[in-house]
Tab-separated table of C-alpha atoms in Angstrom:
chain	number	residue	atom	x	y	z
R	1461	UNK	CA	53.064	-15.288	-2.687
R	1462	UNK	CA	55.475	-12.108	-2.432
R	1463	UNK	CA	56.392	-11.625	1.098
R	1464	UNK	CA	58.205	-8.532	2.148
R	1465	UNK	CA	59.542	-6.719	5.059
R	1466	UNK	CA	58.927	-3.063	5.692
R	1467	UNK	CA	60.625	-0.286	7.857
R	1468	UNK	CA	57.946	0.894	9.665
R	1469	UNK	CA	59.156	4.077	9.966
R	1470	UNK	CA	59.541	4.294	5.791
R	1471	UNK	CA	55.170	3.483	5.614
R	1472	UNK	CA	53.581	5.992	8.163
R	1473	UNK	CA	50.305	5.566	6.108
R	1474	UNK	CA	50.536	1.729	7.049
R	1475	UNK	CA	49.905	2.876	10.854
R	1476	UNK	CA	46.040	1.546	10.313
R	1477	UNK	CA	47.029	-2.090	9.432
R	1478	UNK	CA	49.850	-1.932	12.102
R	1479	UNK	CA	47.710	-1.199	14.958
R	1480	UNK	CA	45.097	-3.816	13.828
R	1481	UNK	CA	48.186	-6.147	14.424
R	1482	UNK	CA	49.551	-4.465	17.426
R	1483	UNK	CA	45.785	-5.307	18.594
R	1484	UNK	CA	46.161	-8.833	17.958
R	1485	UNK	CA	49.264	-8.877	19.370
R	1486	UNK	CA	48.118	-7.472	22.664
R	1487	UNK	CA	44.375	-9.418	22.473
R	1488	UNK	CA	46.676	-12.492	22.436
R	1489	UNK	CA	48.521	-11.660	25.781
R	1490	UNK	CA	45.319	-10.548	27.555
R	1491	UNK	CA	46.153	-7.136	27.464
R	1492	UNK	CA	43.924	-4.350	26.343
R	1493	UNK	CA	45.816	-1.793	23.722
R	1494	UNK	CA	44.694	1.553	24.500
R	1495	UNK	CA	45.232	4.677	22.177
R	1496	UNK	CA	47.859	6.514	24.706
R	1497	UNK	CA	49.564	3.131	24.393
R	1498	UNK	CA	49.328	2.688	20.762
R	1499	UNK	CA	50.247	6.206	20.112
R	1500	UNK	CA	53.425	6.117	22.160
R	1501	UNK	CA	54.804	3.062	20.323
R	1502	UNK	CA	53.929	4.441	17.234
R	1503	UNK	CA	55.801	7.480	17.780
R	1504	UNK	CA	59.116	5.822	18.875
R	1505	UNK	CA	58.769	3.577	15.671
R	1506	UNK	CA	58.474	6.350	13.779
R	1507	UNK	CA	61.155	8.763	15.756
R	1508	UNK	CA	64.863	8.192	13.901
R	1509	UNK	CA	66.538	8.759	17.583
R	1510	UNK	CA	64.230	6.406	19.215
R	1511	UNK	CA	65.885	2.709	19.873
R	1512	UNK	CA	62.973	1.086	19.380
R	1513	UNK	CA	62.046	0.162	15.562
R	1514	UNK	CA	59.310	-1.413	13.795
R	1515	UNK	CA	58.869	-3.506	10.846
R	1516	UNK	CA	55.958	-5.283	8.683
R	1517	UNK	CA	55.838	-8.436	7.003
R	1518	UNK	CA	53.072	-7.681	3.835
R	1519	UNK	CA	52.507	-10.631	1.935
R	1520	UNK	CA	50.752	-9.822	-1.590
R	1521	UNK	CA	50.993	-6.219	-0.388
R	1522	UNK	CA	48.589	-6.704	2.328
R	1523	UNK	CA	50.582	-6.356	6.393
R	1524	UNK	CA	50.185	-9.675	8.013
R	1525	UNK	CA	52.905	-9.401	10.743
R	1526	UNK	CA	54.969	-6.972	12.403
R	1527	UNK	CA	58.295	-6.892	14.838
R	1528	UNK	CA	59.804	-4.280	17.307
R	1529	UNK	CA	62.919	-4.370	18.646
R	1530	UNK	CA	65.944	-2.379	19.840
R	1531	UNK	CA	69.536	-2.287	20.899
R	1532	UNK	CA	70.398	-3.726	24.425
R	1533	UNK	CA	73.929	-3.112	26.013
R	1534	UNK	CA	75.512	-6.769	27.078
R	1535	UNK	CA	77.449	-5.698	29.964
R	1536	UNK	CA	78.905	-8.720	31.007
R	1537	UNK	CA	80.690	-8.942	27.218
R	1538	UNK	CA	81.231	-5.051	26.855
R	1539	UNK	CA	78.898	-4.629	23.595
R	1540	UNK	CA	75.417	-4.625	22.028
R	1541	UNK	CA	72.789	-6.746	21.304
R	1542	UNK	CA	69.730	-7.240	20.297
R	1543	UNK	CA	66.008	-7.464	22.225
R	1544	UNK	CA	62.874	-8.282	20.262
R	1545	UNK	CA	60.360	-7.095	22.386
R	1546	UNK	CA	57.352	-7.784	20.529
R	1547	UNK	CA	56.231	-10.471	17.035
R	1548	UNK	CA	53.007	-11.361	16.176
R	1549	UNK	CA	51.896	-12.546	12.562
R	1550	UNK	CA	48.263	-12.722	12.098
R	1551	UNK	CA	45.831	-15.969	12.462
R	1552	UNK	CA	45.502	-16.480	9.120
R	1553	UNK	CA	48.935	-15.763	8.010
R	1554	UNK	CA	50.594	-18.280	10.399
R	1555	UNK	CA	52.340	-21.259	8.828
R	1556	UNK	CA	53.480	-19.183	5.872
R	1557	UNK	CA	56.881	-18.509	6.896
R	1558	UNK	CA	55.978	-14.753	7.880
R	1559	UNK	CA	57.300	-15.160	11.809
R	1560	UNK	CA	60.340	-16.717	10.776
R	1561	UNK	CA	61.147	-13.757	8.035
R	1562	UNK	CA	60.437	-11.589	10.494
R	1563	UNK	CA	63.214	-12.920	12.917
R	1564	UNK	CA	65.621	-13.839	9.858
R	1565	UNK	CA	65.164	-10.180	8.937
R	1566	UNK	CA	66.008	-8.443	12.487
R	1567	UNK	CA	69.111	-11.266	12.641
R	1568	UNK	CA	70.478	-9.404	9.369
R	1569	UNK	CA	69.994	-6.044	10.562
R	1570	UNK	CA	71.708	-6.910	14.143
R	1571	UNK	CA	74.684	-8.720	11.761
R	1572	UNK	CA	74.882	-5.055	10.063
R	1573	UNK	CA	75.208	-3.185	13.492
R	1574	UNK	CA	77.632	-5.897	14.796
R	1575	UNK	CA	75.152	-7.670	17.543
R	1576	UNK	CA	76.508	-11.461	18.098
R	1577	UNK	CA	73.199	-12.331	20.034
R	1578	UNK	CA	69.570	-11.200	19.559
R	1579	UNK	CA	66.961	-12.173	22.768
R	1580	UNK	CA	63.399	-12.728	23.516
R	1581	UNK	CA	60.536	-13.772	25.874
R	1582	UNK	CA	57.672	-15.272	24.825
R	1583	UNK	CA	54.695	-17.041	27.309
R	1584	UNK	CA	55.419	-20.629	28.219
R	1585	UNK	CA	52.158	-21.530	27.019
R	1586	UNK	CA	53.124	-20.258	23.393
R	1587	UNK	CA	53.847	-23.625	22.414
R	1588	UNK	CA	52.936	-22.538	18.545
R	1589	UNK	CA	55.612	-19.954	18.325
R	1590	UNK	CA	58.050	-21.970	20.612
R	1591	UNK	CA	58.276	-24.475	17.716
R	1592	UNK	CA	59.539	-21.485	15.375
R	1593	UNK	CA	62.104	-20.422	18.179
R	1594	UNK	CA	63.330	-23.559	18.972
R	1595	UNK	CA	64.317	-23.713	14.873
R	1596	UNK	CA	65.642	-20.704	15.477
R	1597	UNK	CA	67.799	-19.960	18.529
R	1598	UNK	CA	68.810	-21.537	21.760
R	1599	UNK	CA	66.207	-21.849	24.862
R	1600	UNK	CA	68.355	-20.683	27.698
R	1601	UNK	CA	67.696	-21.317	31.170
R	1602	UNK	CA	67.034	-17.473	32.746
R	1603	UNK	CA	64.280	-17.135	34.547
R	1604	UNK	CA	62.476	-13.750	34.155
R	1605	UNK	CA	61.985	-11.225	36.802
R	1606	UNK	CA	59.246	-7.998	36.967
R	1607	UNK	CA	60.197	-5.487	40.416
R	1608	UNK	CA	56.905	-3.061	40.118
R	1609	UNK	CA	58.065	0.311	40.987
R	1610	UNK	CA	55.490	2.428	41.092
R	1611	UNK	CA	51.958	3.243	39.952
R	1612	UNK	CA	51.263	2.326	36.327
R	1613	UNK	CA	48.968	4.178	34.140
């Protein structure tokens, strides 16, 4: 098994195999990906000047998982870190070490841009993925607040 990690924004003709993940990504949170939706992530992953970037975990060649994240200011310490906002590795992929990868590889490039701490939500319920994290990094104990501002699309 070769397992490799892929700027997104390197592999536009990959954009195919990453929506069919993005999909699974947002068929697993009950959410319905639309095109507008799809098509506005994929053009900030693929936008240098965007903060949000992409990446693909291919094992054998074939995309089996993906990450975005992004820079977040850490006001209280006066510098950057990291956010992942979104991971997903596909069903049949899981178990292979492809989520963990993914994470070790987004810890690397915050270590290059000087980030001491990268965060994350995930559901409570994600107890398969929580088992990863907890490996991984430290649970805190934030809670996590949505204000709705205004009418959503």
């Amino acid at each position: 098994m070769t397992l490799e990690i892929l700027d997104i924004a390197a592999r536009p003709d990959l954009k195919p195999a990453w929506r069919a993940l993005f999909d699974g990504y947002s068929t697993f949170y009950k959410r319905q990906l639309t095109d507008p939706v799809a098509d506005a992530v994929w053009a900030w992953l693929t936008d240098p000047l965007h903060e949000v970037e992409g990446r693909l975990a291919l094992v054998d060649g074939a995309p089996v998982g993906l990450a975005h994240f992004r820079r977040q200011p850490r006001t209280g310490f006066g510098e950057d870190m990291g956010y992942l906002d979104d991971l997903f590795v596909s069903p049949d992929a899981r178990s292979g070490g492809v989520g963990r990868a993914l994470i070790e590889h987004v810890r690397e490039v915050g270590r290059g841009r000087g980030w001491r701490t990268i965060r994350w939500t995930t559901a409570d319920d994600n107890y398969r993925a929580r088992t990863l994290y907890d490996q991984l990094a430290a649970k805190t104990s934030w809670n996590l607040y949505e204000l709705t501002v205004g009418d959503t699309p």
